[in-house]
């Protein structure tokens, strides 16, 4: 079995030009080693390679598309996997792929597959408004600084509110009912892709991470460009354990291969390492490398990791400041005519009509899960807090509003490490402040009042009052701020782990580019903001001599 898997791996990676395990490869020669092939890692590595640098991208998982080696194809099309087809994004969770792709060692949900969270997510693609950067990001990261990075991203990965190539929207029953409702209560219809700054009492057709009727994202929109370059290598099935340091200098990376072997990849003397393992895994890599609160490094040591000698530990507030969007569920029975799609018949191809349309790049399978997205804000204590509602059918005439509390929230939590090497939640990031609790209650009460007004004909289901809806709280899976960027050096009682060039304080050549460094949460789903920050960070790092 092991041998078979190894054989499969070797074929798989050599087919896409990656390093075959066991073979000798250049050592001491990489200008950049990027750890983690999620959206941040792929974008950063691709931009480095494009600039002529010699780049190694290390990813612990495997490829989710046929082009990147996956063989779990659809019964009705051997060139596609379930993650490719937008209309199947709701079905991926019920396939074996989910278990294969979701990390088992993180404090909350994250994906351990090439493409990271963007490979498995519901594809909601929110272009961030200017204020998301202008409020709390440091100088050099305000919207006027990062706008060109956003333009570079959108040029390759714009998102779409109208993916079907016949120019039609499909399955619009929910949109009809809910847009009428919002129109009656005085909200405004906007195009969220074209009007990103409109985030108060507005609704829109959903914007999805879709290009050419397929799931987009860096695996499709950046990686192929890098793979054309001789100075770029992707190595999958390679889990980074820790950095090897000589004081403030990173000299190598210890990895565990798919077959369980440990190996050290040496870095060129001028080389740099970029951690892009995601906000819940990058902290582990830092703790394992002697960077973070003393308590966490000691846990890493006790769990068997070879950490640097005590005098080389760098005391930084890694893991402190964890943020996420909390989700509240509001389930509404309407008088509309719409129903839940049947993922099974779409997966197995028995829904012949929709499959046939999709072959012509049309129809409901070209669309994501949601049918309407709204935004609003409130201010109960002098602080403006934003909300996003992603609305999808959940039964006959029944819809579920996934209501996120977003930009402006004031709560944060803490991520630590346990003896098994898992990152764990030491303090929840949700509703920790009185202001956040009051604001969330006020928002929910407002929604209940509008939804249950007699003229609507709507009825709440499952959660029928404010406290029940507050109690439905789940993770938004938009983790940030576990290695915060800022000018207040965390070694000297500040709150920041990386400087405004994304370099880790107290190191010469270690950078972080992923959700960890975001000092604040965006107003909507986070992936577009993650990608913009990666574009901007790659440029800043390259500009540093
Ligand atoms: C189930 C789910 C649904 C979501 N829904 C949405 C949505 O609809 N819209 C939206 O905007 N956002 C959504 N998100 C959030 C979004 O996908 C993430 O915020 C984004 O992917 C984070 O990017 P990242 O680069 O910071 O890290 P990640 O995406 O977490 O990528 C990290 C990468 O590093 C790899 N890695 C980790 N540890 C190691 C190691 N030790 N060695 C080597 N490689 C390693 C991982 O395998 C992964 O590929 C969702 C996320 C999830 C998990
Ligand atoms: C898919 O690939 C894996 C190894 O990557 C292998 O074990 C499995 O047998 C393959 N499945 C099929 C149907 O080819
Ligand atoms: C790099 O060199 C180190 C030390 O010589 C060796 O242990 C390791 O196997 C080499 N790695 C690769 C990928 O060749
Ligand atoms: C496909 O899924 C549908 C809906 O669940 C089911 O009725 C049908 O039997 C399945 N067909 C096959 C070939 O698996
Ligand atoms: C649903 O109810 C609303 C409000 O009472 C009404 O305007 C609308 O016509 C109804 N729609 C249907 C399809 O019955
Ligand atoms: C809210 O609803 C729950 C059940 O969904 C019920 O147990 C609780 O008593 C209700 N609270 C109020 C204040 O009505
Ligand atoms: C550390 O920072 C906190 C909060 O910013 C402040 O209250 C405290 O006085 C500072 N301590 C030292 C030693 O500077």
PDB file of C-alpha atoms in Angstrom, residues 17 45-53 55 222-233:
ATOM      1  CA  UNK A  17       7.598  19.064 -13.086  1.00  0.00           C
ATOM      2  CA  UNK A  45       6.016  32.176  -5.164  1.00  0.00           C
ATOM      3  CA  UNK A  46       4.734  32.943  -8.658  1.00  0.00           C
ATOM      4  CA  UNK A  47       5.675  36.621  -8.383  1.00  0.00           C
ATOM      5  CA  UNK A  48       9.160  35.735  -7.091  1.00  0.00           C
ATOM      6  CA  UNK A  49       9.665  33.299  -9.964  1.00  0.00           C
ATOM      7  CA  UNK A  50       8.420  35.862 -12.450  1.00  0.00           C
ATOM      8  CA  UNK A  51      11.086  38.247 -11.086  1.00  0.00           C
ATOM      9  CA  UNK A  52      13.733  35.650 -12.000  1.00  0.00           C
ATOM     10  CA  UNK A  53      14.334  34.290  -8.497  1.00  0.00           C
ATOM     11  CA  UNK A  55      11.901  29.456  -5.966  1.00  0.00           C
ATOM     12  CA  UNK A 222      -1.247  31.816 -11.019  1.00  0.00           C
ATOM     13  CA  UNK A 223       0.324  28.357 -10.658  1.00  0.00           C
ATOM     14  CA  UNK A 224       0.382  27.474 -14.382  1.00  0.00           C
ATOM     15  CA  UNK A 225       2.322  30.695 -15.056  1.00  0.00           C
ATOM     16  CA  UNK A 226       4.954  29.720 -12.489  1.00  0.00           C
ATOM     17  CA  UNK A 227       5.163  26.153 -13.783  1.00  0.00           C
ATOM     18  CA  UNK A 228       6.197  27.442 -17.191  1.00  0.00           C
ATOM     19  CA  UNK A 229       9.340  28.923 -15.619  1.00  0.00           C
ATOM     20  CA  UNK A 230      12.515  26.810 -15.209  1.00  0.00           C
ATOM     21  CA  UNK A 231      13.383  28.604 -11.934  1.00  0.00           C
ATOM     22  CA  UNK A 232      10.209  27.457 -10.137  1.00  0.00           C
ATOM     23  CA  UNK A 233       9.645  24.160  -8.356  1.00  0.00           C
TER      24      UNK A 233
END
